[in-house]
GROMACS .gro file of C-alpha atoms in nm:
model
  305
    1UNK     CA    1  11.822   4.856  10.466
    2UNK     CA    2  11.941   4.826  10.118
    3UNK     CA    3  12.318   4.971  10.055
    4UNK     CA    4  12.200   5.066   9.725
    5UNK     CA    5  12.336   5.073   9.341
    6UNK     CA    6  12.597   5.298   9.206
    7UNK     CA    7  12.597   5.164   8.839
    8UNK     CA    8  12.907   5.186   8.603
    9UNK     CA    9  13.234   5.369   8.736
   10UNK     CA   10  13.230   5.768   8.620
   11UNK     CA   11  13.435   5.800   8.299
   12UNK     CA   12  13.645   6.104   8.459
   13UNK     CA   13  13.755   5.821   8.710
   14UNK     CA   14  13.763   5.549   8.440
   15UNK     CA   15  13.991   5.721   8.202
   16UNK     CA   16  14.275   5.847   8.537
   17UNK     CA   17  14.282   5.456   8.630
   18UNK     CA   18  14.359   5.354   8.248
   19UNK     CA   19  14.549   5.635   8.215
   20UNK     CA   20  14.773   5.556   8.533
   21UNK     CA   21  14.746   5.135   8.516
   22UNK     CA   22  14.675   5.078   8.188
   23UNK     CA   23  14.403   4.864   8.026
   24UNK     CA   24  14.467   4.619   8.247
   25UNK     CA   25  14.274   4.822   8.480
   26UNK     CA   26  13.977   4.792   8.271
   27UNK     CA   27  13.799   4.456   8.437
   28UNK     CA   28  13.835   4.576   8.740
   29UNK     CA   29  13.663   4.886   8.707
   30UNK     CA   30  13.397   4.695   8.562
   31UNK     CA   31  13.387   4.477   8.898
   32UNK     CA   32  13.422   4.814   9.129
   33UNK     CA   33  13.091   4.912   9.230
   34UNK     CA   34  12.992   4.547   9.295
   35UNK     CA   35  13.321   4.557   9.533
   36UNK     CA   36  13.147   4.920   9.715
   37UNK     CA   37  12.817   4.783   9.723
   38UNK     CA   38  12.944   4.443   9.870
   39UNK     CA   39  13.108   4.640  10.155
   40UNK     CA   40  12.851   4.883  10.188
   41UNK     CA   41  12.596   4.591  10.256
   42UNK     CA   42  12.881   4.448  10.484
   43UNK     CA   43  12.857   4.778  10.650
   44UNK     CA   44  12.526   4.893  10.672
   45UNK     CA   45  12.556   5.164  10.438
   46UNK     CA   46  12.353   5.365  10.250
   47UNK     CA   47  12.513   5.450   9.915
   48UNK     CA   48  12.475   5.856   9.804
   49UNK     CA   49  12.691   5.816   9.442
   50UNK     CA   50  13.054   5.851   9.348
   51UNK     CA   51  13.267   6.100   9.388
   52UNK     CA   52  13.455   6.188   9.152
   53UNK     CA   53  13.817   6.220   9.249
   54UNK     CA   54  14.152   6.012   9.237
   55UNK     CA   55  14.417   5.789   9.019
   56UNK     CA   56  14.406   5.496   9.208
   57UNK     CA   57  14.087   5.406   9.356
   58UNK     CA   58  13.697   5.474   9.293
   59UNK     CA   59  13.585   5.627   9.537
   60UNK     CA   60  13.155   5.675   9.654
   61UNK     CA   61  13.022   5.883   9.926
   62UNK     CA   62  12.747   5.666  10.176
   63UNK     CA   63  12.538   5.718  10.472
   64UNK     CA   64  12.614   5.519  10.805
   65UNK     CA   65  12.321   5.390  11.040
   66UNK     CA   66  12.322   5.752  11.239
   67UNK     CA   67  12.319   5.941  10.910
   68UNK     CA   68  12.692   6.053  10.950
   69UNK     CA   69  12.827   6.079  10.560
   70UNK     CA   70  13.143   5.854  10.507
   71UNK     CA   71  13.396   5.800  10.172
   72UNK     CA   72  13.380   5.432  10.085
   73UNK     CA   73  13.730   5.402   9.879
   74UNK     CA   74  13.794   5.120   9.647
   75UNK     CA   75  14.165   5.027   9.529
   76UNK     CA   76  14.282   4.901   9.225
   77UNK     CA   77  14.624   4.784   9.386
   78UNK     CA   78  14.592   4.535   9.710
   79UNK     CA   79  14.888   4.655   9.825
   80UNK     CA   80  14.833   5.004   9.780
   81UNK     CA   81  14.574   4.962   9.986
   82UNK     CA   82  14.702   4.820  10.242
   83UNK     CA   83  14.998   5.049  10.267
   84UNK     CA   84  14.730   5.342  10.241
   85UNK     CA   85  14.519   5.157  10.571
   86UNK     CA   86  14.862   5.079  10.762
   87UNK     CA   87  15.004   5.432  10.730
   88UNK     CA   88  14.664   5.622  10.828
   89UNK     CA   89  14.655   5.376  11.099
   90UNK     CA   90  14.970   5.481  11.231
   91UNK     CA   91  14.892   5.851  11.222
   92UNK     CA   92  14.594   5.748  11.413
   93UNK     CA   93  14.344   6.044  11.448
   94UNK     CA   94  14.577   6.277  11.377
   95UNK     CA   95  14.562   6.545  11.076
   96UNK     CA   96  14.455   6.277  10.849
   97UNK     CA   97  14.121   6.142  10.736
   98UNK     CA   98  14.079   5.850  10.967
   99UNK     CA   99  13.967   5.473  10.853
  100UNK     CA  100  13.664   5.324  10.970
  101UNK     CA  101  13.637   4.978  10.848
  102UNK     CA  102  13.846   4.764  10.624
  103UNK     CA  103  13.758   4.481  10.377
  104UNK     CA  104  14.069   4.336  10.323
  105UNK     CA  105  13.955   4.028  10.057
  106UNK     CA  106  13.754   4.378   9.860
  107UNK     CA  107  14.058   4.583   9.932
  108UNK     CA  108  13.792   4.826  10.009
  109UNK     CA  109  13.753   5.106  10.311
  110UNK     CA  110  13.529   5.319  10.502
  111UNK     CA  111  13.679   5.669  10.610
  112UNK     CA  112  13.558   6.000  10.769
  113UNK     CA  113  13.422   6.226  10.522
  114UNK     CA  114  13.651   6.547  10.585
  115UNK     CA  115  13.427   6.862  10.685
  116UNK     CA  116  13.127   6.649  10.580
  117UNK     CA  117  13.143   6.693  10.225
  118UNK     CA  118  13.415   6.537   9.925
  119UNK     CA  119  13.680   6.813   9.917
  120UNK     CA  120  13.649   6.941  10.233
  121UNK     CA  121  13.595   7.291  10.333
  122UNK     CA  122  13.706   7.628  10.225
  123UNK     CA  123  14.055   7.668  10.236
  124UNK     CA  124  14.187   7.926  10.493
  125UNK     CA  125  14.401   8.274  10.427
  126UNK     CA  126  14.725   8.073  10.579
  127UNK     CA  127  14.685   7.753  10.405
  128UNK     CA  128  15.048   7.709  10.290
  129UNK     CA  129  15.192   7.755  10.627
  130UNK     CA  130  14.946   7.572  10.806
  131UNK     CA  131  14.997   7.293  10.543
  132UNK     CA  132  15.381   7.279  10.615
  133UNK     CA  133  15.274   7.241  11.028
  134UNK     CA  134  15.089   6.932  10.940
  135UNK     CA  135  15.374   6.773  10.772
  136UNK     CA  136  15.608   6.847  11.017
  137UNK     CA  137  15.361   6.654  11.256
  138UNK     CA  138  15.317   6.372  11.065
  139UNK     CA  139  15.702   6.314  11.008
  140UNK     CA  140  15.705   6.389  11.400
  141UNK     CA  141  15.490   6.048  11.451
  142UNK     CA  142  15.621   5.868  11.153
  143UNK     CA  143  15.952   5.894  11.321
  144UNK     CA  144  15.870   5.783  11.649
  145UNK     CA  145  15.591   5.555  11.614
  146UNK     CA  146  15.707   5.172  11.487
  147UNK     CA  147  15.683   5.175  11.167
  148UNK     CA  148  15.480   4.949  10.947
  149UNK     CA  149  15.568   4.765  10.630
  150UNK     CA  150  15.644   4.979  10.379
  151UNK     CA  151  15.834   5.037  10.070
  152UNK     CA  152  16.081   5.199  10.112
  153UNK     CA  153  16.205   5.585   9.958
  154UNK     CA  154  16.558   5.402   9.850
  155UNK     CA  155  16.402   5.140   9.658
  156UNK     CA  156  16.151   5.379   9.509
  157UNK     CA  157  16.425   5.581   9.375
  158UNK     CA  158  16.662   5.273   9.271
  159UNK     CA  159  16.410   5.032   9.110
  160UNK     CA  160  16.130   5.280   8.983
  161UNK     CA  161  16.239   5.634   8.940
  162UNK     CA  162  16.595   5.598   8.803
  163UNK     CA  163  16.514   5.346   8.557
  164UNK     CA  164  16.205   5.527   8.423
  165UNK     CA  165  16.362   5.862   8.385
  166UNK     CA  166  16.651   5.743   8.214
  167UNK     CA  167  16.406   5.562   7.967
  168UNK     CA  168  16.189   5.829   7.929
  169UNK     CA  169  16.487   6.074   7.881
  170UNK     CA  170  16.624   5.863   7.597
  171UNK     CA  171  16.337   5.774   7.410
  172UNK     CA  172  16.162   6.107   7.411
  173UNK     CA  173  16.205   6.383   7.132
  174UNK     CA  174  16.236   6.658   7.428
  175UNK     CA  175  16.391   6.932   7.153
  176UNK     CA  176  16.476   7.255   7.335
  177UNK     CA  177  16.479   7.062   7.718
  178UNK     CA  178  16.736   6.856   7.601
  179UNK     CA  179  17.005   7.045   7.748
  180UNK     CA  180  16.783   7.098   8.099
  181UNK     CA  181  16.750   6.720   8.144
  182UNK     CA  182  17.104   6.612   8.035
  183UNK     CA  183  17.203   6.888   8.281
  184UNK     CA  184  16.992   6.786   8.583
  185UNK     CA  185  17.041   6.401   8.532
  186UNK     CA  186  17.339   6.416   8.741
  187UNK     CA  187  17.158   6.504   9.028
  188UNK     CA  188  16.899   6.280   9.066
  189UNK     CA  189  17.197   6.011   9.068
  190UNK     CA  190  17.384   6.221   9.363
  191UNK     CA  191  17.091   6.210   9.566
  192UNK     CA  192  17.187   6.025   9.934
  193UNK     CA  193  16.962   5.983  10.239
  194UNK     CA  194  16.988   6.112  10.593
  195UNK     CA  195  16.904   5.825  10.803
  196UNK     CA  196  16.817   6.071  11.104
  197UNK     CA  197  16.577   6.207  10.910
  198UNK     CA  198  16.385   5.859  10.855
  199UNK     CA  199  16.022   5.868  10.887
  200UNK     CA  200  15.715   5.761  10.755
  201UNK     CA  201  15.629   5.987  10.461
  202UNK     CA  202  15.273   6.086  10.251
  203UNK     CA  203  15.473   6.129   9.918
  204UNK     CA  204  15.171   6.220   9.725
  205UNK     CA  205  15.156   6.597   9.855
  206UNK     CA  206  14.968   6.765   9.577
  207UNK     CA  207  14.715   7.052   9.691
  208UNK     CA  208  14.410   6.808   9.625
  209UNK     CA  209  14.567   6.591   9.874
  210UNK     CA  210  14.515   6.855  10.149
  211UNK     CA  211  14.210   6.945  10.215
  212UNK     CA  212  14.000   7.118  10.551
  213UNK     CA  213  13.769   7.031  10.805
  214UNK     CA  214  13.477   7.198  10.962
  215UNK     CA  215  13.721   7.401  11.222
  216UNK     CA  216  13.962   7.479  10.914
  217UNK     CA  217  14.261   7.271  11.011
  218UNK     CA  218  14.478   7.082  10.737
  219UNK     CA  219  14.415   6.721  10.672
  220UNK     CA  220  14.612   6.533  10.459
  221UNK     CA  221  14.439   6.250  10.254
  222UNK     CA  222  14.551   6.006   9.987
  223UNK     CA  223  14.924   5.891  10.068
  224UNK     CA  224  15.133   5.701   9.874
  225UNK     CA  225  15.278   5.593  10.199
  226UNK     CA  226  15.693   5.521  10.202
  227UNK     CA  227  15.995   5.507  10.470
  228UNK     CA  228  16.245   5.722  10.391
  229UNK     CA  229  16.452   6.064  10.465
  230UNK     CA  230  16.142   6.339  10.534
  231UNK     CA  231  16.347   6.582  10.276
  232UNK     CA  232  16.125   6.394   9.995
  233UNK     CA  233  15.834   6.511  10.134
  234UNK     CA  234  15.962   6.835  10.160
  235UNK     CA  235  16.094   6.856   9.817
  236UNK     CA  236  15.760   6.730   9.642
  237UNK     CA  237  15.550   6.959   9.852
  238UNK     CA  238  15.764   7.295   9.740
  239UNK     CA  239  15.707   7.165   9.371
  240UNK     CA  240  15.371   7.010   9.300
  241UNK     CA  241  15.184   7.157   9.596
  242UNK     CA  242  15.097   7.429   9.344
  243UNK     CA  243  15.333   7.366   9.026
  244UNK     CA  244  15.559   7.688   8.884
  245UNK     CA  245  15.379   7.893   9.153
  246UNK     CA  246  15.547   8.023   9.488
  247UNK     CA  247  15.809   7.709   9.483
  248UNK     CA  248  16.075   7.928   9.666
  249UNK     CA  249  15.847   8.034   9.915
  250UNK     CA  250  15.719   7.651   9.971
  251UNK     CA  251  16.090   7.564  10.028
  252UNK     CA  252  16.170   7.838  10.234
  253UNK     CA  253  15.868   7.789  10.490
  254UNK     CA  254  15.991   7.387  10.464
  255UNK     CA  255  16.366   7.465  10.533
  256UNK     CA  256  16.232   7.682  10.839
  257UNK     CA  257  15.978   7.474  10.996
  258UNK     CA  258  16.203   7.125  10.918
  259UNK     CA  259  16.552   7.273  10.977
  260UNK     CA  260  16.659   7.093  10.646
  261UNK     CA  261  16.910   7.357  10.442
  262UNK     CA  262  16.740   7.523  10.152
  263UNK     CA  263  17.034   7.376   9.930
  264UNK     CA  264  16.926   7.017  10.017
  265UNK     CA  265  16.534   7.056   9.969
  266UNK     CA  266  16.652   7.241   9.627
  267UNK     CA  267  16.833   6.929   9.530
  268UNK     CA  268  16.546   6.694   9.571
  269UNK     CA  269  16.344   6.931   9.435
  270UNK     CA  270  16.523   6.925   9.084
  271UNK     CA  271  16.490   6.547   9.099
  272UNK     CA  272  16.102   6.551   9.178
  273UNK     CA  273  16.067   6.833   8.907
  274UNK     CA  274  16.250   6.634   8.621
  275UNK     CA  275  16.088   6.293   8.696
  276UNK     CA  276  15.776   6.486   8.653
  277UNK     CA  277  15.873   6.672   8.312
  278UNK     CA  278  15.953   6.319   8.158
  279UNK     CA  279  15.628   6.176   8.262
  280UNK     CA  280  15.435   6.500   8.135
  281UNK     CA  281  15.634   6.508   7.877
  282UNK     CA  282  15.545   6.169   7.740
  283UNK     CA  283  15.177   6.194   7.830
  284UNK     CA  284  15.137   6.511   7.624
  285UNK     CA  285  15.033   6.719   7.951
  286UNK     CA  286  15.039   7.093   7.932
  287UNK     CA  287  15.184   7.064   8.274
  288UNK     CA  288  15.516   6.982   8.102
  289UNK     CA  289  15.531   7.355   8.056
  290UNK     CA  290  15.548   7.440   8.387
  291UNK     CA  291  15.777   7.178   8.508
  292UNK     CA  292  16.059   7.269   8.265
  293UNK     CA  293  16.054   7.609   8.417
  294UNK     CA  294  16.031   7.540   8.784
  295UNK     CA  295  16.332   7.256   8.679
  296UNK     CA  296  16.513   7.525   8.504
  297UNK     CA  297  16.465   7.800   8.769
  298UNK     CA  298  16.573   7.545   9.046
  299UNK     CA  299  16.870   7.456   8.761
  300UNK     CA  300  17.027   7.831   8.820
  301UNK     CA  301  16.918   7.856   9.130
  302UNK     CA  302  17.156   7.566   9.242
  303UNK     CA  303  17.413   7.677   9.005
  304UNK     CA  304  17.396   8.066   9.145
  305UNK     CA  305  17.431   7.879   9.505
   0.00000   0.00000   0.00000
């Protein structure tokens, strides 16, 4: 049976892949849904359209043999995708969306189809603490599974975060936040590890990430997979799961449920909020809004502490 033609790559997921890569992104979205329709072909899959979702990937929804709807995910990044594979692999049919079938030389993937449609299903009354259960699982088997290769959260922060917020900080006119980034730079410098805490983290836990299934439990879906100390995960969770709203109550549920101090998840939390008000900032986002005042309310909350 044919798998099908998609045709060109959806301009809402065009423009997020230039927007995050740059035009050198811009070949290979014209090569992406020859790359789905390879592995759909490969697979025996019936091709339904895109979906319209992500900054990383293109991403199509298909039809197996026994009419079971699946996500057919194609990365821009080889090795994003193979960290992406190797860390739902390790989680293994856990509260993740699990992977079906790989095509390494497309760096494409099959996956389950969460709740049988693209977003999953409605989102329950306790979402937030049910969310914050699920990532204390998945640290739970990142830490005691063997890890695969993956970058690591130290390297992250030494090679990619502290050099771009530092360049960001001094070549952006950031008028009245001046003072709140020159203030908080400190901290993202005094930030240190705690090697019993090491794990295998998501690191991408934005409420879009999260989604349900048909018996409304939490899956988590789209990691940006590292190694490193779980209070990261913990940190960017309390901030972007829903940014400037309920971020005390996110990092009081996570210092509960992980046993990590409130002072130390606040700390992170100041570095996750200005790396993101330097990257709104500079993309002209009206999210920069909100992250100066969740960095500035974390600001005096640390200084009050």
């Amino acid at each position: 049976m044919p798998a099908g033609s998609l045709g060109s790559v959806l301009p809402g997921a065009r423009d997020r892949l230039l927007a995050h890569y740059g035009p050198a992104a811009g070949k290979w979205l014209d090569t992406a849904p020859q790359l789905l329709e390879k592995a759909a072909e490969r697979w025996k899959l019936r091709l339904r359209g895109y979906y319209d979702a992500g900054h990383s990937s293109v991403v199509a929804v298909a039809r197996d043999i026994h009419d079971v709807p699946v996500l057919l995910k194609a990365w821009y990044e080889s090795a994003r995708y193979r960290d992406e594979v190797a860390a739902l692999r390790l989680w293994g049919s856990g509260p993740t969306a699990d992977v079906i079938e790989t095509a390494d030389d497309l760096s494409v993937a099959s996956m389950e189809l969460v709740g049988g449609r693209p977003g999953g299903t409605a989102r329950p009354e306790r979402e937030v603490q049910m969310v914050a259960a699920v990532i204390q699982g998945l640290h739970a088997v990142g830490a005691k599974q063997g890890r695969p290769v993956l970058p690591r959260l130290g390297d992250h922060l030494q090679h990619t975060v502290l050099p771009r917020v530092a360049r960001r900080a001094a070549a952006l006119d950031l008028g009245r936040r001046e003072w709140l980034v020159r203030e908080s730079m400190p901290e993202l410098h005094a930030l240190r590890e705690s090697p019993a805490r090491t794990t295998v983290l998501h690191a991408d836990l934005y409420r879009e990430n999260v989604i349900f299934d048909a018996r409304r439990n939490a899956r988590l879906i789209d990691p940006h997979p590292m190694v490193g100390d779980a209070v990261y995960d913990w940190a960017f969770w309390s901030v972007y799961y829903g940014l400037g709203q309920a971020t005390f109550q996110r990092m009081a549920i996570a210092s509960r449920i992980s046993r990590i101090p409130v002072p130390e998840i606040s700390a992170w939390c100041r570095a996750v909020a200005l790396d993101g008000l330097l990257y709104y900032t500079e993309i002209g986002d009206q999210a920069q809004e909100l992250a100066a005042d969740v960095l500035a309310a974390l600001m005096a909350s640390g200084l009050e502490g």
